[in-house]
Amino acid sequence: MSESSLVANQKHQHAVDALEGLVVVYIFKLTKMNRSESGYKMQKHITKALQVHSTTIKTALNQYNIAAHALSPPH
């Protein structure tokens, strides 16, 4: 394997790890919001946090797509 291939694989793995972590956090926040003991104010706070988190996930997904495209062959 060439050095550039190793770097591309490392960037791809880092992007996968980051995206996976963000999705797991998002799922936990959704679960917390769906609990019956969550009050209205807490649900509004979680909803706002999820909107911000969605933007972060979109950015991480774009980074993943860039890293995946750089692989040979692309994944």
CSV table of N, CA and C in Angstrom, one decimal:
chain,number,residue,atom,x,y,z
A,1,MET,N,0.8,-1.2,0.0
A,1,MET,CA,0.0,0.0,0.0
A,1,MET,C,0.9,1.2,0.0
A,2,SER,N,0.5,2.2,-0.8
A,2,SER,CA,1.3,3.4,-0.8
A,2,SER,C,0.9,4.3,0.3
A,3,GLU,N,1.7,5.3,0.5
A,3,GLU,CA,1.5,6.3,1.7
A,3,GLU,C,0.2,7.0,1.5
A,4,SER,N,0.0,7.5,0.2
A,4,SER,CA,-1.3,8.2,0.0
A,4,SER,C,-2.5,7.4,0.2
A,5,SER,N,-2.4,6.1,-0.1
A,5,SER,CA,-3.5,5.2,0.2
A,5,SER,C,-3.8,5.0,1.7
A,6,LEU,N,-2.7,4.9,2.4
A,6,LEU,CA,-2.8,4.8,3.9
A,6,LEU,C,-3.4,6.0,4.5
A,7,VAL,N,-3.0,7.2,4.0
A,7,VAL,CA,-3.6,8.4,4.5
A,7,VAL,C,-5.1,8.5,4.2
A,8,ALA,N,-5.4,8.1,3.0
A,8,ALA,CA,-6.9,8.1,2.6
A,8,ALA,C,-7.7,7.2,3.4
A,9,ASN,N,-7.1,6.0,3.7
A,9,ASN,CA,-7.8,5.0,4.6
A,9,ASN,C,-8.0,5.6,6.0
A,10,GLN,N,-7.0,6.3,6.5
A,10,GLN,CA,-7.0,6.8,7.8
A,10,GLN,C,-8.1,7.9,7.9
A,11,LYS,N,-8.1,8.8,6.9
A,11,LYS,CA,-9.1,9.9,6.8
A,11,LYS,C,-10.5,9.3,6.7
A,12,HIS,N,-10.7,8.2,5.9
A,12,HIS,CA,-12.0,7.6,5.8
A,12,HIS,C,-12.4,7.0,7.1
A,13,GLN,N,-11.5,6.3,7.8
A,13,GLN,CA,-11.9,5.7,9.1
A,13,GLN,C,-12.2,6.7,10.2
A,14,HIS,N,-11.5,7.8,10.1
A,14,HIS,CA,-11.8,8.9,11.1
A,14,HIS,C,-13.2,9.5,10.8
A,15,ALA,N,-13.5,9.7,9.5
A,15,ALA,CA,-14.8,10.2,9.1
A,15,ALA,C,-15.9,9.2,9.6
A,16,VAL,N,-15.7,7.9,9.4
A,16,VAL,CA,-16.7,6.9,9.8
A,16,VAL,C,-16.9,7.0,11.3
A,17,ASP,N,-15.8,7.0,12.1
A,17,ASP,CA,-15.9,7.1,13.5
A,17,ASP,C,-16.6,8.3,14.0
A,18,ALA,N,-16.3,9.5,13.4
A,18,ALA,CA,-17.0,10.7,13.8
A,18,ALA,C,-18.5,10.7,13.5
A,19,LEU,N,-18.8,10.2,12.3
A,19,LEU,CA,-20.2,10.1,11.9
A,19,LEU,C,-21.0,9.1,12.8
A,20,GLU,N,-20.4,8.0,13.1
A,20,GLU,CA,-21.0,7.0,14.0
A,20,GLU,C,-21.3,7.6,15.4
A,21,GLY,N,-20.3,8.3,15.9
A,21,GLY,CA,-20.5,8.9,17.2
A,21,GLY,C,-21.6,9.9,17.2
A,22,LEU,N,-21.7,10.7,16.2
A,22,LEU,CA,-22.8,11.7,16.1
A,22,LEU,C,-24.1,11.1,16.0
A,23,VAL,N,-24.3,10.0,15.2
A,23,VAL,CA,-25.5,9.4,15.1
A,23,VAL,C,-26.0,8.7,16.4
A,24,VAL,N,-25.1,8.1,17.1
A,24,VAL,CA,-25.4,7.5,18.4
A,24,VAL,C,-25.9,8.5,19.4
A,25,VAL,N,-25.2,9.7,19.4
A,25,VAL,CA,-25.7,10.8,20.3
A,25,VAL,C,-27.1,11.2,19.9
A,26,TYR,N,-27.3,11.4,18.6
A,26,TYR,CA,-28.6,11.8,18.1
A,26,TYR,C,-29.7,10.9,18.5
A,27,ILE,N,-29.4,9.6,18.4
A,27,ILE,CA,-30.4,8.6,18.8
A,27,ILE,C,-30.7,8.6,20.3
A,28,PHE,N,-29.7,8.8,21.1
A,28,PHE,CA,-29.9,8.9,22.6
A,28,PHE,C,-30.8,10.2,22.9
A,29,LYS,N,-30.5,11.3,22.2
A,29,LYS,CA,-31.3,12.5,22.4
A,29,LYS,C,-32.8,12.3,22.0
A,30,LEU,N,-33.0,11.6,20.9
A,30,LEU,CA,-34.4,11.3,20.5
A,30,LEU,C,-35.1,10.4,21.5
A,31,THR,N,-34.3,9.4,22.1
A,31,THR,CA,-34.9,8.5,23.1
A,31,THR,C,-35.3,9.3,24.3
A,32,LYS,N,-34.4,10.3,24.7
A,32,LYS,CA,-34.7,11.1,25.9
A,32,LYS,C,-35.9,12.0,25.7
A,33,MET,N,-36.1,12.5,24.5
A,33,MET,CA,-37.2,13.3,24.2
A,33,MET,C,-38.5,12.6,24.2
A,34,ASN,N,-38.5,11.3,23.9
A,34,ASN,CA,-39.7,10.5,23.8
A,34,ASN,C,-40.1,9.9,25.2
A,35,ARG,N,-39.4,10.2,26.2
A,35,ARG,CA,-39.8,9.7,27.5
A,35,ARG,C,-41.0,10.5,28.0
A,36,SER,N,-41.9,9.8,28.7
A,36,SER,CA,-43.1,10.5,29.1
A,36,SER,C,-42.9,11.5,30.2
A,37,GLU,N,-41.8,11.3,31.0
A,37,GLU,CA,-41.6,12.2,32.1
A,37,GLU,C,-40.9,13.5,31.7
A,38,SER,N,-40.5,13.6,30.4
A,38,SER,CA,-39.9,14.9,29.9
A,38,SER,C,-41.0,16.0,29.8
A,39,GLY,N,-40.7,17.1,30.5
A,39,GLY,CA,-41.7,18.2,30.4
A,39,GLY,C,-41.6,18.9,29.1
A,40,TYR,N,-42.5,19.9,28.9
A,40,TYR,CA,-42.6,20.6,27.7
A,40,TYR,C,-41.3,21.4,27.5
A,41,LYS,N,-40.8,22.1,28.5
A,41,LYS,CA,-39.6,22.9,28.4
A,41,LYS,C,-38.4,22.1,28.0
A,42,MET,N,-38.3,20.9,28.6
A,42,MET,CA,-37.2,20.0,28.3
A,42,MET,C,-37.3,19.5,26.8
A,43,GLN,N,-38.5,19.2,26.4
A,43,GLN,CA,-38.7,18.7,25.0
A,43,GLN,C,-38.3,19.8,24.0
A,44,LYS,N,-38.7,21.1,24.3
A,44,LYS,CA,-38.3,22.2,23.5
A,44,LYS,C,-36.8,22.4,23.4
A,45,HIS,N,-36.1,22.2,24.5
A,45,HIS,CA,-34.7,22.3,24.6
A,45,HIS,C,-34.0,21.2,23.8
A,46,ILE,N,-34.5,20.0,23.9
A,46,ILE,CA,-33.9,18.8,23.2
A,46,ILE,C,-34.2,19.0,21.7
A,47,THR,N,-35.4,19.5,21.3
A,47,THR,CA,-35.7,19.8,19.9
A,47,THR,C,-34.7,20.7,19.3
A,48,LYS,N,-34.4,21.8,20.0
A,48,LYS,CA,-33.4,22.8,19.5
A,48,LYS,C,-32.0,22.2,19.4
A,49,ALA,N,-31.7,21.4,20.3
A,49,ALA,CA,-30.4,20.7,20.3
A,49,ALA,C,-30.3,19.7,19.1
A,50,LEU,N,-31.4,19.0,18.8
A,50,LEU,CA,-31.4,18.1,17.7
A,50,LEU,C,-31.3,18.8,16.4
A,51,GLN,N,-31.9,20.0,16.3
A,51,GLN,CA,-31.7,20.8,15.0
A,51,GLN,C,-30.3,21.1,14.8
A,52,VAL,N,-29.6,21.6,15.8
A,52,VAL,CA,-28.2,21.9,15.7
A,52,VAL,C,-27.4,20.7,15.4
A,53,HIS,N,-27.7,19.6,16.1
A,53,HIS,CA,-27.0,18.3,15.9
A,53,HIS,C,-27.2,17.8,14.5
A,54,SER,N,-28.4,18.0,13.9
A,54,SER,CA,-28.6,17.6,12.5
A,54,SER,C,-27.7,18.2,11.5
A,55,THR,N,-27.4,19.5,11.7
A,55,THR,CA,-26.5,20.2,10.9
A,55,THR,C,-25.1,19.7,11.0
A,56,THR,N,-24.7,19.3,12.2
A,56,THR,CA,-23.4,18.7,12.5
A,56,THR,C,-23.3,17.4,11.8
A,57,ILE,N,-24.3,16.6,11.8
A,57,ILE,CA,-24.3,15.3,11.2
A,57,ILE,C,-24.2,15.5,9.7
A,58,LYS,N,-24.9,16.4,9.1
A,58,LYS,CA,-24.8,16.7,7.6
A,58,LYS,C,-23.4,17.0,7.3
A,59,THR,N,-22.7,17.8,8.1
A,59,THR,CA,-21.3,18.2,7.8
A,59,THR,C,-20.4,17.0,7.9
A,60,ALA,N,-20.6,16.1,8.9
A,60,ALA,CA,-19.8,14.9,9.0
A,60,ALA,C,-20.1,14.0,7.9
A,61,LEU,N,-21.3,13.9,7.4
A,61,LEU,CA,-21.6,13.0,6.3
A,61,LEU,C,-20.9,13.5,5.0
A,62,ASN,N,-20.9,14.8,4.8
A,62,ASN,CA,-20.2,15.4,3.7
A,62,ASN,C,-18.7,15.1,3.7
A,63,GLN,N,-18.1,15.1,4.9
A,63,GLN,CA,-16.7,14.8,5.1
A,63,GLN,C,-16.5,13.3,4.8
A,64,TYR,N,-17.4,12.5,5.3
A,64,TYR,CA,-17.3,11.1,5.0
A,64,TYR,C,-17.3,10.8,3.5
A,65,ASN,N,-18.3,11.4,2.8
A,65,ASN,CA,-18.4,11.3,1.3
A,65,ASN,C,-17.1,11.7,0.6
A,66,ILE,N,-16.5,12.8,1.0
A,66,ILE,CA,-15.2,13.2,0.4
A,66,ILE,C,-14.1,12.2,0.7
A,67,ALA,N,-14.1,11.7,1.9
A,67,ALA,CA,-13.0,10.7,2.3
A,67,ALA,C,-13.3,9.4,1.5
A,68,ALA,N,-14.5,9.0,1.4
A,68,ALA,CA,-14.8,7.7,0.7
A,68,ALA,C,-14.5,7.8,-0.8
A,69,HIS,N,-14.7,9.0,-1.3
A,69,HIS,CA,-14.4,9.2,-2.8
A,69,HIS,C,-12.9,9.2,-3.0
A,70,ALA,N,-12.1,9.6,-2.0
A,70,ALA,CA,-10.7,9.6,-2.2
A,70,ALA,C,-10.0,8.2,-2.1
A,71,LEU,N,-10.8,7.2,-1.7
A,71,LEU,CA,-10.3,5.9,-1.6
A,71,LEU,C,-10.1,5.2,-3.0
A,72,SER,N,-9.2,4.3,-3.1
A,72,SER,CA,-9.1,3.6,-4.3
A,72,SER,C,-9.3,2.1,-4.1
A,73,PRO,N,-10.3,1.4,-4.6
A,73,PRO,CA,-11.5,2.0,-5.2
A,73,PRO,C,-12.4,2.7,-4.2
A,74,PRO,N,-13.2,3.6,-4.7
A,74,PRO,CA,-14.1,4.3,-3.7
A,74,PRO,C,-15.1,3.3,-3.1
A,75,HIS,N,-15.4,3.6,-1.8
A,75,HIS,CA,-16.3,2.7,-1.1
A,75,HIS,C,-17.7,3.3,-1.1
